[in-house]
Coordinates of C-alpha atoms in Angstrom, one line a residue:
P229 CA -15.4 5.9 1.9
S230 CA -12.2 6.3 -0.1
G231 CA -11.3 2.7 0.5
T232 CA -14.5 1.3 -1.0
W233 CA -13.9 3.4 -4.2
L234 CA -10.3 2.2 -4.4
L235 CA -11.5 -1.4 -4.2
Y236 CA -14.4 -0.9 -6.7
L237 CA -12.6 1.1 -9.4
P238 CA -10.3 -1.7 -10.7
C239 CA -13.5 -3.7 -11.2
T240 CA -15.0 -0.9 -13.3
W241 CA -11.9 -0.8 -15.5
S242 CA -12.0 -4.4 -16.2
I243 CA -15.8 -4.4 -16.9
G244 CA -15.3 -1.4 -19.2
L245 CA -12.4 -3.0 -21.1
A246 CA -14.5 -6.2 -21.6
A247 CA -17.3 -4.3 -23.3
E248 CA -17.8 -4.7 -27.0
P249 CA -16.4 -1.9 -29.2
G250 CA -19.0 0.9 -29.5
C251 CA -20.9 -0.3 -26.4
L252 CA -21.2 1.0 -22.8
P253 CA -20.1 -1.2 -19.9
D254 CA -22.6 -3.7 -18.6
G255 CA -24.7 -1.7 -16.1
H256 CA -25.9 -4.8 -14.2
M257 CA -22.3 -6.0 -13.6
L258 CA -21.2 -2.5 -12.5
A259 CA -24.0 -2.5 -9.9
L260 CA -23.3 -6.0 -8.8
F261 CA -19.6 -5.3 -8.3
G262 CA -20.5 -2.1 -6.5
I263 CA -22.5 -4.0 -3.9
G264 CA -19.7 -6.6 -3.7
A265 CA -17.1 -3.9 -3.2
V266 CA -19.0 -2.4 -0.3
L267 CA -19.5 -5.8 1.3
M268 CA -15.9 -7.1 0.8
R269 CA -14.3 -3.7 1.8
G270 CA -16.5 -4.0 5.0
A271 CA -15.4 -7.6 5.6
G272 CA -11.8 -6.6 5.1
C273 CA -12.1 -3.8 7.7
T274 CA -13.8 -6.2 10.2
I275 CA -11.0 -8.8 9.7
N276 CA -8.4 -6.1 10.0
D277 CA -9.9 -4.7 13.3
M278 CA -10.1 -8.3 14.7
W279 CA -6.4 -8.9 14.0
D280 CA -5.4 -5.4 15.2
R281 CA -7.6 -4.8 18.2
D282 CA -4.5 -4.7 20.6
Y283 CA -2.5 -2.5 18.2
D284 CA -5.4 -0.1 17.5
K285 CA -5.7 0.7 21.2
Q286 CA -2.2 2.2 21.0
V287 CA -2.7 4.5 18.0
A288 CA -4.6 7.7 18.4
R289 CA -6.3 7.5 15.0
T290 CA -7.7 4.0 15.6
A291 CA -8.3 3.9 19.3
S292 CA -12.0 4.6 18.9
R293 CA -12.7 1.6 16.6
P294 CA -15.4 -0.6 18.2
L295 CA -13.2 -3.6 19.0
A296 CA -10.3 -1.5 20.3
A297 CA -12.6 0.6 22.4
G298 CA -14.4 -2.4 23.8
D299 CA -17.8 -1.4 22.4
I300 CA -18.3 -4.9 20.9
S301 CA -17.0 -8.3 21.7
T302 CA -14.9 -10.6 19.5
F303 CA -17.8 -13.0 19.2
Q304 CA -20.1 -10.2 18.0
S305 CA -17.5 -9.2 15.4
F306 CA -17.4 -12.9 14.2
V307 CA -21.2 -12.9 13.8
F308 CA -21.0 -9.6 11.9
L309 CA -18.2 -10.8 9.6
G310 CA -20.3 -14.0 8.9
G311 CA -23.1 -11.8 7.8
Q312 CA -20.9 -9.7 5.5
L313 CA -19.3 -12.7 3.9
S314 CA -22.6 -14.5 3.4
L315 CA -24.0 -11.5 1.6
A316 CA -20.8 -11.2 -0.5
L317 CA -21.2 -14.9 -1.4
C318 CA -24.7 -14.2 -2.7
V319 CA -23.2 -11.6 -5.0
L320 CA -20.5 -13.9 -6.1
L321 CA -23.0 -16.7 -6.9
C322 CA -24.6 -14.4 -9.5
L323 CA -21.5 -14.8 -11.7
N324 CA -20.3 -17.6 -13.9
Y325 CA -18.5 -20.6 -12.5
Y326 CA -15.0 -19.4 -13.6
S327 CA -15.6 -16.1 -11.8
I328 CA -17.0 -17.8 -8.7
A329 CA -13.8 -19.9 -8.4
L330 CA -11.6 -16.8 -9.1
G331 CA -13.5 -14.7 -6.6
A332 CA -13.3 -17.3 -3.9
A333 CA -9.5 -17.5 -4.4
S334 CA -9.1 -13.9 -3.2
L335 CA -10.4 -14.7 0.3
S336 CA -7.0 -16.0 1.5
L337 CA -5.5 -12.6 0.6
V338 CA -8.3 -10.8 2.4
I339 CA -7.8 -12.8 5.6
T340 CA -4.0 -12.7 5.6
Y341 CA -3.3 -9.1 4.5
P342 CA -3.7 -7.6 8.0
L343 CA -0.9 -9.9 9.3
M344 CA 1.6 -8.8 6.8
K345 CA 2.7 -5.6 8.6
R346 CA 4.0 -7.8 11.4
V347 CA 6.4 -9.7 9.1
T348 CA 7.4 -7.5 6.2
Y349 CA 8.0 -3.9 5.3
W350 CA 5.9 -4.5 2.1
P351 CA 2.3 -5.0 3.4
Q352 CA 1.2 -2.4 0.8
L353 CA 2.3 -4.9 -1.9
V354 CA 0.0 -7.5 -0.4
L355 CA -2.8 -5.0 -0.2
G356 CA -2.3 -4.2 -3.9
L357 CA -2.6 -7.9 -4.8
T358 CA -5.8 -8.0 -2.7
F359 CA -7.5 -4.8 -3.7
N360 CA -7.0 -5.2 -7.4
W361 CA -8.5 -8.7 -7.8
G362 CA -11.4 -7.0 -9.4
A363 CA -9.2 -6.2 -12.4
L364 CA -9.2 -9.9 -13.1
L365 CA -12.8 -10.7 -11.9
G366 CA -14.6 -8.0 -13.9
W367 CA -13.3 -9.3 -17.2
S368 CA -14.1 -12.9 -16.4
A369 CA -17.6 -12.0 -15.2
I370 CA -18.3 -10.5 -18.7
K371 CA -16.2 -12.9 -20.9
G372 CA -16.4 -16.2 -19.0
S373 CA -12.6 -16.3 -18.5
C374 CA -9.6 -14.0 -18.3
E375 CA -7.7 -12.7 -21.3
W376 CA -4.3 -12.6 -19.6
S377 CA -2.7 -10.3 -22.1
V378 CA -5.1 -7.6 -20.9
C379 CA -6.0 -8.7 -17.4
L380 CA -2.4 -9.2 -16.1
P381 CA -1.1 -5.7 -17.2
L382 CA -4.3 -4.1 -15.8
Y383 CA -3.8 -6.0 -12.5
L384 CA -0.1 -5.0 -12.3
A385 CA -1.1 -1.4 -13.0
G386 CA -3.6 -1.6 -10.1
V387 CA -0.9 -3.1 -7.8
M388 CA 1.5 -0.3 -8.6
W389 CA -1.2 2.3 -8.0
T390 CA -1.9 0.8 -4.6
L391 CA 1.7 1.0 -3.7
V392 CA 1.5 4.7 -4.5
Y393 CA -1.6 5.6 -2.5
D394 CA -1.1 3.3 0.4
T395 CA 2.5 4.3 1.0
I396 CA 1.2 7.9 1.2
Y397 CA -1.5 6.7 3.6
A398 CA 1.1 4.9 5.7
H399 CA 3.1 8.1 6.3
Q400 CA 0.2 9.3 8.5
D401 CA 0.9 6.6 11.0
K402 CA 4.6 6.1 10.9
R403 CA 5.4 7.5 14.3
D404 CA 2.8 5.2 16.0
D405 CA 4.0 2.3 13.8
I406 CA 7.6 2.7 15.1
I407 CA 6.4 2.8 18.7
I408 CA 4.2 -0.4 18.4
G409 CA 6.6 -2.2 16.1
V410 CA 4.6 -2.7 12.9
K411 CA 6.1 -2.3 9.4
S412 CA 5.2 -0.4 6.2
T413 CA 6.7 0.9 3.0
A414 CA 6.6 4.4 4.5
L415 CA 9.1 3.2 7.1
Q416 CA 11.1 1.3 4.5
F417 CA 11.4 4.2 2.0
K418 CA 11.7 7.1 4.5
E419 CA 13.1 10.2 2.8
D420 CA 13.4 8.3 -0.6
T421 CA 9.6 7.9 -0.7
K422 CA 9.1 10.2 -3.7
Q423 CA 11.6 8.4 -5.9
W424 CA 9.9 5.1 -5.1
L425 CA 6.4 6.5 -5.8
S426 CA 7.7 7.9 -9.1
G427 CA 8.9 4.5 -10.1
F428 CA 5.6 2.8 -9.2
S429 CA 3.7 5.5 -11.1
L430 CA 5.8 4.9 -14.2
A431 CA 5.2 1.2 -14.0
M432 CA 1.5 1.8 -13.6
L433 CA 1.4 4.0 -16.7
L434 CA 3.4 1.5 -18.8
S435 CA 1.2 -1.4 -17.7
L436 CA -2.0 0.6 -18.6
C437 CA -0.6 1.3 -22.1
M438 CA 0.2 -2.4 -22.5
A439 CA -3.4 -3.4 -21.4
G440 CA -4.8 -0.8 -23.8
M441 CA -2.7 -2.0 -26.8
N442 CA -3.7 -5.6 -26.1
C443 CA -7.4 -4.8 -26.4
N444 CA -7.2 -2.2 -29.2
Q445 CA -8.1 0.8 -27.1
T446 CA -8.3 4.2 -28.8
F447 CA -7.3 7.8 -28.3
P448 CA -9.5 8.8 -25.4
Y449 CA -8.1 5.9 -23.4
Y450 CA -4.5 7.1 -23.8
S451 CA -5.6 10.6 -23.1
A452 CA -6.9 9.4 -19.8
V453 CA -3.6 7.6 -19.1
A454 CA -1.7 10.8 -19.8
A455 CA -4.1 12.8 -17.4
I456 CA -3.4 10.1 -14.8
G457 CA 0.3 10.6 -15.2
A458 CA -0.1 14.3 -14.7
H459 CA -2.2 13.8 -11.6
L460 CA 0.2 11.4 -10.1
A461 CA 3.2 13.7 -10.9
H462 CA 1.5 16.6 -9.2
Q463 CA 0.4 14.4 -6.2
I464 CA 4.0 13.2 -5.6
Y465 CA 5.7 16.5 -6.3
T466 CA 3.5 18.4 -3.8
L467 CA 3.4 15.6 -1.1
D468 CA 4.6 16.5 2.4
I469 CA 5.3 13.1 4.0
D470 CA 5.6 14.7 7.4
K471 CA 2.1 16.3 7.4
P472 CA -0.6 13.6 8.1
E473 CA -3.4 15.9 6.9
D474 CA -1.6 16.4 3.5
C475 CA -1.0 12.6 3.3
W476 CA -4.7 12.0 3.8
K477 CA -5.6 14.6 1.2
K478 CA -3.3 13.1 -1.4
F479 CA -4.5 9.6 -0.6
A480 CA -8.2 10.5 -1.0
S481 CA -7.5 12.2 -4.3
N482 CA -6.7 8.8 -5.8
R483 CA -10.4 8.2 -6.4
T484 CA -10.0 10.8 -9.2
V485 CA -7.2 8.7 -10.7
G486 CA -9.5 5.7 -10.9
L487 CA -12.5 7.6 -12.2
L488 CA -10.3 9.2 -14.9
L489 CA -9.3 5.8 -16.2
F490 CA -12.8 4.5 -16.2
V491 CA -14.1 7.5 -18.2
G492 CA -11.2 7.0 -20.6
I493 CA -12.1 3.4 -21.1
V494 CA -15.8 4.1 -21.7
L495 CA -15.0 6.9 -24.2
G496 CA -12.3 4.8 -25.9
N497 CA -14.8 2.0 -26.4
L498 CA -17.4 4.3 -27.9

């Protein structure tokens, strides 16, 4: 699913940037983080559905989810979540001590993110902080600690990217969100959405350039950043915020953005 890719790709960026010049990214780590992304994305969805089961009943797109539909009990979902987190812990324990502590620190964000739409119009920002943790973790898993001059700009770029794609995603549900009383950046920005998305995209591109400069990236990397800029510009320019099917199409296309950067990182290293 798109969400799993969007969680996994910042991990691949970080693992790729941490590779030695002339070398491919660590395949073992890419596989390990891939498994971790599937498990943690799943755990995030379970937690989200547990928090939102009463809201989900009132939204056409989510009414068929197992908890909202009454197909499973809250206790069963707790047992399932325990299994997901236990398997994710097994993946985390394969990493160095620094990365284990860093990875464990993200759990508070995973648990609290679904509550944010009840209290702020910026839940997409909290999702960005959560979904891009791999931009820190991938580097530390390879190097043993974070090089903040690279990891922080990369993390910031990921957060800005999440604000772009999840604001687009939120426009699908804005009518239902108003009725049930939850908040989002889509409701905050309204008709000014494209200007905000343009600002977030520019911040993402500048942050990627900073991360690249701080780890001596080469021409293919910056070519990929330019391609990402073109992709985001087209995405924003053609977006129709009042058509849910167009919002979904634009949201899902962000996997291409993440893959472009990963390819640019690998070629830049080589």
